PDB file of C-alpha atoms and ligand atoms in Angstrom:
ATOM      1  CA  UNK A 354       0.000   0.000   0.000  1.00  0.00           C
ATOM      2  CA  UNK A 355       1.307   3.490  -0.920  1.00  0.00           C
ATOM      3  CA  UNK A 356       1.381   5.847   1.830  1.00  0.00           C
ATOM      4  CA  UNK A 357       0.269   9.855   1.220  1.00  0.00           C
ATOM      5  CA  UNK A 358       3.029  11.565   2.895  1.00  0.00           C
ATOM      6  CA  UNK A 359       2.843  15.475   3.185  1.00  0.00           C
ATOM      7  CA  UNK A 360       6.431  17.116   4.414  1.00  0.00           C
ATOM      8  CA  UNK A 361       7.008  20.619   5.453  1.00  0.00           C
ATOM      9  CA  UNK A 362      10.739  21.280   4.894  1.00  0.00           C
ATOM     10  CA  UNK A 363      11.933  24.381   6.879  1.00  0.00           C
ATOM     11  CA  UNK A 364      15.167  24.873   5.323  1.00  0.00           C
ATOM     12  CA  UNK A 365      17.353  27.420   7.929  1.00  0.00           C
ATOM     13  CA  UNK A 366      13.909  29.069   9.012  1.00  0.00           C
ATOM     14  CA  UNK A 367      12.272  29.285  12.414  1.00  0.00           C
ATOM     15  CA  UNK A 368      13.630  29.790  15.906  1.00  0.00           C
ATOM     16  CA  UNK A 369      12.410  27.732  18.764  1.00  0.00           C
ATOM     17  CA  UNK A 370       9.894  30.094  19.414  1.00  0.00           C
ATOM     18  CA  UNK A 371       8.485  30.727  15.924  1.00  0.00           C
ATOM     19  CA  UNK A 372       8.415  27.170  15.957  1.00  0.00           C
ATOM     20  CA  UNK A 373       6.210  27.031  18.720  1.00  0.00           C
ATOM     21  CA  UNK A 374       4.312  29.884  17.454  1.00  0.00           C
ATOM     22  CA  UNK A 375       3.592  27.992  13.836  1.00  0.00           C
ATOM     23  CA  UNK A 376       2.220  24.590  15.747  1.00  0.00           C
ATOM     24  CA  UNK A 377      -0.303  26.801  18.109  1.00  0.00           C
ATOM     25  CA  UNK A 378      -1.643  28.124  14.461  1.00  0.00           C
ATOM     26  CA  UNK A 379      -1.407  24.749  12.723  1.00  0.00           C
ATOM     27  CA  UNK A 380      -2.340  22.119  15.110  1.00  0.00           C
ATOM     28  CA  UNK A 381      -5.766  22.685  15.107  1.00  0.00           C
ATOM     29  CA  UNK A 382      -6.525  22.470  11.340  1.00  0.00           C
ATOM     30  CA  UNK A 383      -5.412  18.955  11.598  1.00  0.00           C
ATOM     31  CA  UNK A 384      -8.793  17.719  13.386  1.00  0.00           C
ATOM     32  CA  UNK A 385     -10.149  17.926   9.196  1.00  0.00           C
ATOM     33  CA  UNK A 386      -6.990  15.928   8.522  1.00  0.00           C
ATOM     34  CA  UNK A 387      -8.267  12.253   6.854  1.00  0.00           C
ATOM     35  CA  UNK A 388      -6.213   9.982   9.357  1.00  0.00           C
ATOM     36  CA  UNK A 389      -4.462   8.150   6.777  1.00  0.00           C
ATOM     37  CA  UNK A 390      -2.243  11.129   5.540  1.00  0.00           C
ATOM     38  CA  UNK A 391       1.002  11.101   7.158  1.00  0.00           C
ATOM     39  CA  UNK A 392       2.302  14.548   8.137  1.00  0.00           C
ATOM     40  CA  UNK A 393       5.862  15.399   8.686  1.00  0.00           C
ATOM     41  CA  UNK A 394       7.568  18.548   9.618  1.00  0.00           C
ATOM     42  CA  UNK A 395      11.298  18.909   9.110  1.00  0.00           C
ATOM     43  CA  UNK A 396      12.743  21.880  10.943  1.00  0.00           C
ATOM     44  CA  UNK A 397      16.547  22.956  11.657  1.00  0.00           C
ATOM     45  CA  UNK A 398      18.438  20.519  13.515  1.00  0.00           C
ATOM     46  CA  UNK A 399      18.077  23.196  16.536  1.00  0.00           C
ATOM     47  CA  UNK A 400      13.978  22.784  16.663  1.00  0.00           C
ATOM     48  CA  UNK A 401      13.607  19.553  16.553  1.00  0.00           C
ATOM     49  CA  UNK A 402      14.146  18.717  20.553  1.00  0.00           C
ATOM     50  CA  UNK A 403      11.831  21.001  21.680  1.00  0.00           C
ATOM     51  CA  UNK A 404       9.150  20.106  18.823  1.00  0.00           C
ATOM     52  CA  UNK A 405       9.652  16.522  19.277  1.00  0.00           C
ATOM     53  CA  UNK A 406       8.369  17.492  23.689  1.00  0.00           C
ATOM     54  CA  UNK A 407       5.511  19.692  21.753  1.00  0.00           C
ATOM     55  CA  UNK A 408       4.212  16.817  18.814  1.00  0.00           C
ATOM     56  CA  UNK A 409       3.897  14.316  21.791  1.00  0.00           C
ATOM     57  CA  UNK A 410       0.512  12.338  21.320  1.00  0.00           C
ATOM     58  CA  UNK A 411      -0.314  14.789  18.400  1.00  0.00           C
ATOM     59  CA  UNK A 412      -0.122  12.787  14.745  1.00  0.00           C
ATOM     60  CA  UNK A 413       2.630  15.112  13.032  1.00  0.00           C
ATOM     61  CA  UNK A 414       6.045  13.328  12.581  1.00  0.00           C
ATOM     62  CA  UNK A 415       9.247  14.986  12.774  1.00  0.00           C
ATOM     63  CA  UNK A 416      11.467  14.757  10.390  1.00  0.00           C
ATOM     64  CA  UNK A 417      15.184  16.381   9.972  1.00  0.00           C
ATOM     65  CA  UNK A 418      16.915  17.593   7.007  1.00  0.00           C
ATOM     66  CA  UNK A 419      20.319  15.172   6.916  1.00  0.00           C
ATOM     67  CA  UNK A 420      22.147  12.878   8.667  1.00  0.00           C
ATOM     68  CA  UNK A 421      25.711  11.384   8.637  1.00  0.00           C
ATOM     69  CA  UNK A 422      26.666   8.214   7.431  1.00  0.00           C
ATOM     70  CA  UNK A 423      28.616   7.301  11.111  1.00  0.00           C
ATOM     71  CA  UNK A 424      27.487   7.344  14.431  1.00  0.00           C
ATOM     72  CA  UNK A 425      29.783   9.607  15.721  1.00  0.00           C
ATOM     73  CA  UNK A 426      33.542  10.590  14.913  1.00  0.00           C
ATOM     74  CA  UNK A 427      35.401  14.116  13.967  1.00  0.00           C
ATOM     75  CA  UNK A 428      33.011  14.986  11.569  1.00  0.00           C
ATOM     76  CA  UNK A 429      32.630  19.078  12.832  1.00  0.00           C
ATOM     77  CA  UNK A 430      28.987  20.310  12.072  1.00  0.00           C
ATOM     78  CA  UNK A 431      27.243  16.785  11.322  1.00  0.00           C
ATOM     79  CA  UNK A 432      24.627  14.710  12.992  1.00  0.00           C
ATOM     80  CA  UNK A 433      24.388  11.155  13.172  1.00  0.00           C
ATOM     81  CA  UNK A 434      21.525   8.981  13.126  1.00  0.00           C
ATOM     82  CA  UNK A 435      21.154   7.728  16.933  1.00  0.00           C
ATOM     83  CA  UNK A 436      21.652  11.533  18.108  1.00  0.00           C
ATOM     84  CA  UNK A 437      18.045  12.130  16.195  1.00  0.00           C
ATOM     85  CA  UNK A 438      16.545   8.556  16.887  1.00  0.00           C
ATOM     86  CA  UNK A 439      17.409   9.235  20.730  1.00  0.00           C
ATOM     87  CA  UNK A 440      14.866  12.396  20.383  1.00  0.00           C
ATOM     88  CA  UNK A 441      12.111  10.806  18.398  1.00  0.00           C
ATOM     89  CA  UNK A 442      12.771  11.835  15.141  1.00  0.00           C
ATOM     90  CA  UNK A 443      11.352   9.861  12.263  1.00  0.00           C
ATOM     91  CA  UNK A 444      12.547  10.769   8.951  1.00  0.00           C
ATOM     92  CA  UNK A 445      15.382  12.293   7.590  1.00  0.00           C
ATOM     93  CA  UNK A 446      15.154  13.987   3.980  1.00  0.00           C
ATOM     94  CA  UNK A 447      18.844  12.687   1.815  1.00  0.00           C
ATOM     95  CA  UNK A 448      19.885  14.511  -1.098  1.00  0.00           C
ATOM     96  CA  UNK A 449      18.084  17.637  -0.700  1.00  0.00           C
ATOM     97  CA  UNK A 450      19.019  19.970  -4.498  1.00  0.00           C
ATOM     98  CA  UNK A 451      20.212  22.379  -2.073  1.00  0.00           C
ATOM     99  CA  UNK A 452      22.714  20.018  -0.330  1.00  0.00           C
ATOM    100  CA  UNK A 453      23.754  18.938  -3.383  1.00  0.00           C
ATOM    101  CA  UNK A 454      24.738  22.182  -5.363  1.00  0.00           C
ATOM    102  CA  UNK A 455      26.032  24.319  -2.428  1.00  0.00           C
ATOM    103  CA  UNK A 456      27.475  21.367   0.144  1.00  0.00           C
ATOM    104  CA  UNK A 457      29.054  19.082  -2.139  1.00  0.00           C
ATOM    105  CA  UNK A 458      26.774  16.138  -1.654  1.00  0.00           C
ATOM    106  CA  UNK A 459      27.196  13.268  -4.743  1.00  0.00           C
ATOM    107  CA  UNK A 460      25.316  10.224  -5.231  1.00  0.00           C
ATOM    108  CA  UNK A 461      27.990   8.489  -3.470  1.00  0.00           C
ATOM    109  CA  UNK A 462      27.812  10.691  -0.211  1.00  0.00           C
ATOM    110  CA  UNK A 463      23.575  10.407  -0.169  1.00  0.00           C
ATOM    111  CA  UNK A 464      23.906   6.613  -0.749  1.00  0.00           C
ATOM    112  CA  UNK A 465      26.091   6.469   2.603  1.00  0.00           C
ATOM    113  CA  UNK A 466      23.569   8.598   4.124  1.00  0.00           C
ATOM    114  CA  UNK A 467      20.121   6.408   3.036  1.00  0.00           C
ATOM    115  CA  UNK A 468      21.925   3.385   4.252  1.00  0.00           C
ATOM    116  CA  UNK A 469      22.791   4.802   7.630  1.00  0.00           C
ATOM    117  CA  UNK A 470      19.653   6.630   8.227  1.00  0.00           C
ATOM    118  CA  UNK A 471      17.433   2.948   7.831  1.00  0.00           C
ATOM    119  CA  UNK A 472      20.043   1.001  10.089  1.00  0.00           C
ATOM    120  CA  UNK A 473      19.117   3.104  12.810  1.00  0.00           C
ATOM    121  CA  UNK A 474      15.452   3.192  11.583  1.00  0.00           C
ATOM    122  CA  UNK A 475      15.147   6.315  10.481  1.00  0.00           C
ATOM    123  CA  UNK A 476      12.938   6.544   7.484  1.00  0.00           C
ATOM    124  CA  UNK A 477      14.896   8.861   4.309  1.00  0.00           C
ATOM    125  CA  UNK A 478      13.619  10.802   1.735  1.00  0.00           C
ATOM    126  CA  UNK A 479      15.579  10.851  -1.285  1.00  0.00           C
ATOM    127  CA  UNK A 480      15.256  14.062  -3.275  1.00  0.00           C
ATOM    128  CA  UNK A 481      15.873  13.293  -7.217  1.00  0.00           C
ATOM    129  CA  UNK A 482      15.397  16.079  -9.815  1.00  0.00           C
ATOM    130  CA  UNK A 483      17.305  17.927 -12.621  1.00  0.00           C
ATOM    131  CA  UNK A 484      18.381  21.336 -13.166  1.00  0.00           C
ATOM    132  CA  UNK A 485      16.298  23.727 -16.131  1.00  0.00           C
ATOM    133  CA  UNK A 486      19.492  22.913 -18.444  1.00  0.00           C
ATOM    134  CA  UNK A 487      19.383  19.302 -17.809  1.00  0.00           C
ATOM    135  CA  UNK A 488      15.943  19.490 -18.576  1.00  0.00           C
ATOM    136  CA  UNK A 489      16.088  21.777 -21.894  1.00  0.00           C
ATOM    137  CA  UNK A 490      18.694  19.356 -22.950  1.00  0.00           C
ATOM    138  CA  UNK A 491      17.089  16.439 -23.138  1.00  0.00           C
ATOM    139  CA  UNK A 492      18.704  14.955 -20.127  1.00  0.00           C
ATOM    140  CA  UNK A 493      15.754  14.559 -17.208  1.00  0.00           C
ATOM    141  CA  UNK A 494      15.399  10.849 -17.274  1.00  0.00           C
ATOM    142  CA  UNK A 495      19.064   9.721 -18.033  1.00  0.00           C
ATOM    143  CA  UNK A 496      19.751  11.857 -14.843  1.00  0.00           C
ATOM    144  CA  UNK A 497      17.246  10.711 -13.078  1.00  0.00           C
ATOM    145  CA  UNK A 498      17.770   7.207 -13.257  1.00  0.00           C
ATOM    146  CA  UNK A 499      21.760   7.564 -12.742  1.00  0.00           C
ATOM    147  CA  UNK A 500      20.509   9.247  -9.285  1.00  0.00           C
ATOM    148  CA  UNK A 501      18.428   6.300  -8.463  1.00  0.00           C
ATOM    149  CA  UNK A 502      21.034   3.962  -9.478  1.00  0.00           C
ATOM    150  CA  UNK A 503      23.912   5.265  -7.810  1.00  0.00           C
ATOM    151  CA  UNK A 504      21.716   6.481  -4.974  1.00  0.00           C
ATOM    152  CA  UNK A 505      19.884   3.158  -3.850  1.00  0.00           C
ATOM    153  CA  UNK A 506      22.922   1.247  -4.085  1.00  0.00           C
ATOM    154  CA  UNK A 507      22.196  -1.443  -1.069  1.00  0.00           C
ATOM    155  CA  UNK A 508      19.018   0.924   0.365  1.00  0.00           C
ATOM    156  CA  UNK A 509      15.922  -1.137   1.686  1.00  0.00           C
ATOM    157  CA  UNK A 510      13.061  -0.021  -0.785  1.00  0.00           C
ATOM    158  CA  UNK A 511      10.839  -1.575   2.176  1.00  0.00           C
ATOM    159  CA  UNK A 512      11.757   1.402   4.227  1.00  0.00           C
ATOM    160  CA  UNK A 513      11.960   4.641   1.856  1.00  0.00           C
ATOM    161  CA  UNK A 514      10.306   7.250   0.289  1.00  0.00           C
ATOM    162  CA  UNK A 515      11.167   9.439  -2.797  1.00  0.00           C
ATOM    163  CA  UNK A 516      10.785  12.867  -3.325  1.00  0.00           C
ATOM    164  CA  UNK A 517      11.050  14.139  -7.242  1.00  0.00           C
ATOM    165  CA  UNK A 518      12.265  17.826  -7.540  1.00  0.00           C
ATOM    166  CA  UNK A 519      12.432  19.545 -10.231  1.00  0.00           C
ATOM    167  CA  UNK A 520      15.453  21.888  -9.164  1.00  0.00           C
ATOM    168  CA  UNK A 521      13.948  24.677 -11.548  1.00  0.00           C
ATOM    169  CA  UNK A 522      10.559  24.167  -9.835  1.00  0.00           C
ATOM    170  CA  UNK A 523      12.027  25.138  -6.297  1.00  0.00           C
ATOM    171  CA  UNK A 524      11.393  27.768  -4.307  1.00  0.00           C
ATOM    172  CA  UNK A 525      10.993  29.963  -7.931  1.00  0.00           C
ATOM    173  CA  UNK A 526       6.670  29.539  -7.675  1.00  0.00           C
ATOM    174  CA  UNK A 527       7.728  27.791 -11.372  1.00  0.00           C
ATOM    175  CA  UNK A 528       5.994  24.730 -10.563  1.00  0.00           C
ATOM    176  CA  UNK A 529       5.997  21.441 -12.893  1.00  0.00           C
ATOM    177  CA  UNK A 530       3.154  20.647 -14.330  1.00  0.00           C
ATOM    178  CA  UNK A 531       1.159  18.246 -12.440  1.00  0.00           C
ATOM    179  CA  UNK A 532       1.149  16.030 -15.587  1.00  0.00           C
ATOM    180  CA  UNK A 533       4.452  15.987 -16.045  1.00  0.00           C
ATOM    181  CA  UNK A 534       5.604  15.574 -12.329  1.00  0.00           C
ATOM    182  CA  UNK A 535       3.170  12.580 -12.331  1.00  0.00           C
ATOM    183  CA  UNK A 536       5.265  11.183 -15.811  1.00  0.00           C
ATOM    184  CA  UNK A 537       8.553  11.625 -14.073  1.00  0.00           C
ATOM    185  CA  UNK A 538       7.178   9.740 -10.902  1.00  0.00           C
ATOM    186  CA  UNK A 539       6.136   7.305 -13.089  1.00  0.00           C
ATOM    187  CA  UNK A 540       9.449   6.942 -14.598  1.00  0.00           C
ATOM    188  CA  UNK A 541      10.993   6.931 -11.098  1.00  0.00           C
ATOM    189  CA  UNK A 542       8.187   4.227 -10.300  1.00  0.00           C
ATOM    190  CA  UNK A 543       9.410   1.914 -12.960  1.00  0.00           C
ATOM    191  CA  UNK A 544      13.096   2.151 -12.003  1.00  0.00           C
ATOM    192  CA  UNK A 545      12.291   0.576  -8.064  1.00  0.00           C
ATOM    193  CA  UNK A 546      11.946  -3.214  -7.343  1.00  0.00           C
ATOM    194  CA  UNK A 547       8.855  -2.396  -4.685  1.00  0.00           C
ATOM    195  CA  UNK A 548       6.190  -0.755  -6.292  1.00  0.00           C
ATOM    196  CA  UNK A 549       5.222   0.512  -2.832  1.00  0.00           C
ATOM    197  CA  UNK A 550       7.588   3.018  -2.236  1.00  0.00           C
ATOM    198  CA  UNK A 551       5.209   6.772  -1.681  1.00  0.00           C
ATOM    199  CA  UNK A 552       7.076   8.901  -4.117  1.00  0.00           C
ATOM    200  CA  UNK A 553       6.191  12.847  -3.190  1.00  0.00           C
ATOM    201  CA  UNK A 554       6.601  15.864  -5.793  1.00  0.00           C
ATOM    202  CA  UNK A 555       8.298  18.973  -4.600  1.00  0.00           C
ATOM    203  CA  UNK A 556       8.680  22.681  -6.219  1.00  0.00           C
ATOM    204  CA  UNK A 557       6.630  25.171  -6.077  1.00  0.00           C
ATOM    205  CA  UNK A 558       3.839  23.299  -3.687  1.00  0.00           C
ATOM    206  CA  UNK A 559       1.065  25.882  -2.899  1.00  0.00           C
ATOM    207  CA  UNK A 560      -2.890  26.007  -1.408  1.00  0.00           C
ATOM    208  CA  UNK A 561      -3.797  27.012  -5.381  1.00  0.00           C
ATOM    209  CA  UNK A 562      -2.189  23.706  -6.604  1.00  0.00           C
ATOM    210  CA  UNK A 563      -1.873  21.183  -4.181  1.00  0.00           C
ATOM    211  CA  UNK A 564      -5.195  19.779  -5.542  1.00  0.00           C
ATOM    212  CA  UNK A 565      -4.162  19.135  -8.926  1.00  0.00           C
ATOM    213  CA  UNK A 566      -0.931  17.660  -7.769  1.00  0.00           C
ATOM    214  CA  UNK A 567      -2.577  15.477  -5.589  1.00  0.00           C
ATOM    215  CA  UNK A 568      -5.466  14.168  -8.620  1.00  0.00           C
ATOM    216  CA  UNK A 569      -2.749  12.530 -10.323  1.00  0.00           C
ATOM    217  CA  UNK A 570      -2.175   8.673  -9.756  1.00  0.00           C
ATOM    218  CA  UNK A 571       1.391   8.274  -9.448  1.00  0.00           C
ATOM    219  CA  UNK A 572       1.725  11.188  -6.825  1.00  0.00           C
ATOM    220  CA  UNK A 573       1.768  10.116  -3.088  1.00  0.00           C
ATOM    221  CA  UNK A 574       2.640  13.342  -1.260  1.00  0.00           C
ATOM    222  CA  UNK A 575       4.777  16.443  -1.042  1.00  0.00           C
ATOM    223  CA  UNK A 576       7.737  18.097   0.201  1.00  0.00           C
ATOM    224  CA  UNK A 577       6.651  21.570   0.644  1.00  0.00           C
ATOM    225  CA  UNK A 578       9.374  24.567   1.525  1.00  0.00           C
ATOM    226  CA  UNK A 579       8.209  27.627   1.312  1.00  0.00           C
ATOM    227  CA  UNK A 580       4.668  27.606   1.717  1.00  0.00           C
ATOM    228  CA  UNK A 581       5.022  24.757   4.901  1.00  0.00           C
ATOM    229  CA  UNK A 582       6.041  28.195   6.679  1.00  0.00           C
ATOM    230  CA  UNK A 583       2.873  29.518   7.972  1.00  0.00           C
ATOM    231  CA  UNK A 584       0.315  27.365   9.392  1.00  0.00           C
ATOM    232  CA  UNK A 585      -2.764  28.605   7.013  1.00  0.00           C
ATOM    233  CA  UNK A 586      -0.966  27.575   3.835  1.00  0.00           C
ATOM    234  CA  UNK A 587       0.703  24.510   5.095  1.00  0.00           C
ATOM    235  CA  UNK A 588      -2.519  23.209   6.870  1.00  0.00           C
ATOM    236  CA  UNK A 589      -4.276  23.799   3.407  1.00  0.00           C
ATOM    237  CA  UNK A 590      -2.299  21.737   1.431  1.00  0.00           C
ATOM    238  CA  UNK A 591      -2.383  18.899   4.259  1.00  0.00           C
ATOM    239  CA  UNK A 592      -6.046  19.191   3.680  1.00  0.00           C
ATOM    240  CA  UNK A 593      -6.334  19.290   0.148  1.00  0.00           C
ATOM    241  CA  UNK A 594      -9.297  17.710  -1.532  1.00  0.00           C
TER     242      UNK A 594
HETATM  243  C1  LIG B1609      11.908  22.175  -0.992  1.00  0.00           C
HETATM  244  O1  LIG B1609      12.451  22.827  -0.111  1.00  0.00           O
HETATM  245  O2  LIG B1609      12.164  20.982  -1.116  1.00  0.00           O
HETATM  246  C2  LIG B1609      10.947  22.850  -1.863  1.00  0.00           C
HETATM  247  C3  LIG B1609      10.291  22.125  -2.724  1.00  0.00           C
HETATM  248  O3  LIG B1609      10.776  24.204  -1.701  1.00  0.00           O
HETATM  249  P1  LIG B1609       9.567  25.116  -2.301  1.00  0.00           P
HETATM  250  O4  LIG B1609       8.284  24.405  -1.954  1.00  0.00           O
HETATM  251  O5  LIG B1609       9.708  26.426  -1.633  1.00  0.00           O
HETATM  252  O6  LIG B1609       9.764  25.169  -3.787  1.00  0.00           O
END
């Protein structure tokens, strides 16, 4: 069974106390929620102590935005697996576009991560997707699939979900078409050995398209930035229709 898995990815946004601030706002909404939605938020590394005490006995996950490939070491400025396990953190999103173009992060490097993340039981979220010229050359799927290749190298497709985004679609309000996002998916889809595996889109998620994105068969979620910010517009798209 494919899971509908809605993530709110924070990126370096929110204090402790505009974290607190968003869940008074947001909470509530969720009583409309349809119970079989799974709802993550994935703040800064700093948050997620404090939200993990707040979300206790509510139905939102937490979920954090990478994770090292050891379990502890002289690696300055990383966090490892049980550190975020320890405080009841869930998921962890791999491969982010951002940690890819400004921190270095290769195939290799987010293939490490996966496979540490779901030894400790963390569940990842790989984020696939191609740049505008990769896409205006002709190159989207033969990228695609090289990320998925090198990527899932050894990962447990029992324990995973994929997030395709566009890079041109993010943060940019460019979004993909919802037809097209569900043909990439698709393509991702056909590319896995368990069919099961939720695959979100990401880019450009808003209240005004959420719906459309969600109509489409292959789509089983999304990894929202921006608009997971304020609790209005992120408790909308939880609730689309
Ligand atoms: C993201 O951070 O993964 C993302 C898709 O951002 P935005 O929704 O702002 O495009």
């Amino acid at each position: 069974m494919r899971k509908i898995v809605i993530a709110g990815n924070w990126k370096m946004f929110k204090t402790q106390a505009e974290s607190q601030e968003f869940l008074q706002g947001f909470l509530p909404y969720l009583e409309e929620t349809p119970q079989e939605r799974e709802i993550l938020l994935c703040p800064p590394f700093t948050n997620l102590n404090i939200l993990s005490k707040s979300l206790h006995g509510s139905r939102v996950q937490l979920g954090a935005q990478n994770v090292h490939w050891e379990e502890n070491g002289a690696y300055t400025g990383e966090i490892s697996s049980p550190m975020l396990t320890e405080i009841g953190v869930r998921y962890v999103i791999v491969g982010h576009s951002e940690r890819r173009q400004y921190f270095g992060e290769t195939n290799l490097s987010v293939n490490l991560r996966l496979k540490a993340a779901q030894k400790h039981g963390l569940t990842p979220i790989l984020c696939v997707g191609e740049t505008k010229q990769q896409r205006d050359e002709g190159e989207t799927e033969s990228l695609i699939i090289s990320q998925l290749n090198q990527g899932l190298v050894n990962v447990d497709q029992d324990n995973l979900v994929i997030a395709y985004e566009p890079i041109w679609a993010i943060g940019t309000g460019d979004t993909c078409e919802a037809t097209e996002a569900n043909r990439v998916i698709g393509l991702i889809r056909s590319q896995l050995s368990n069919p099961n595996v939720s695959i979100q889109y990401g880019g450009s998620v808003k209240p005004n398209n959420i719906d459309e994105i969600m109509a489409q068969p292959e789509i089983d979620g999304a990894l929202v930035g921006g608009a997971s910010l304020e609790p209005e517009s992120f408790a909308r798209i939880v609730n689309y229709n």
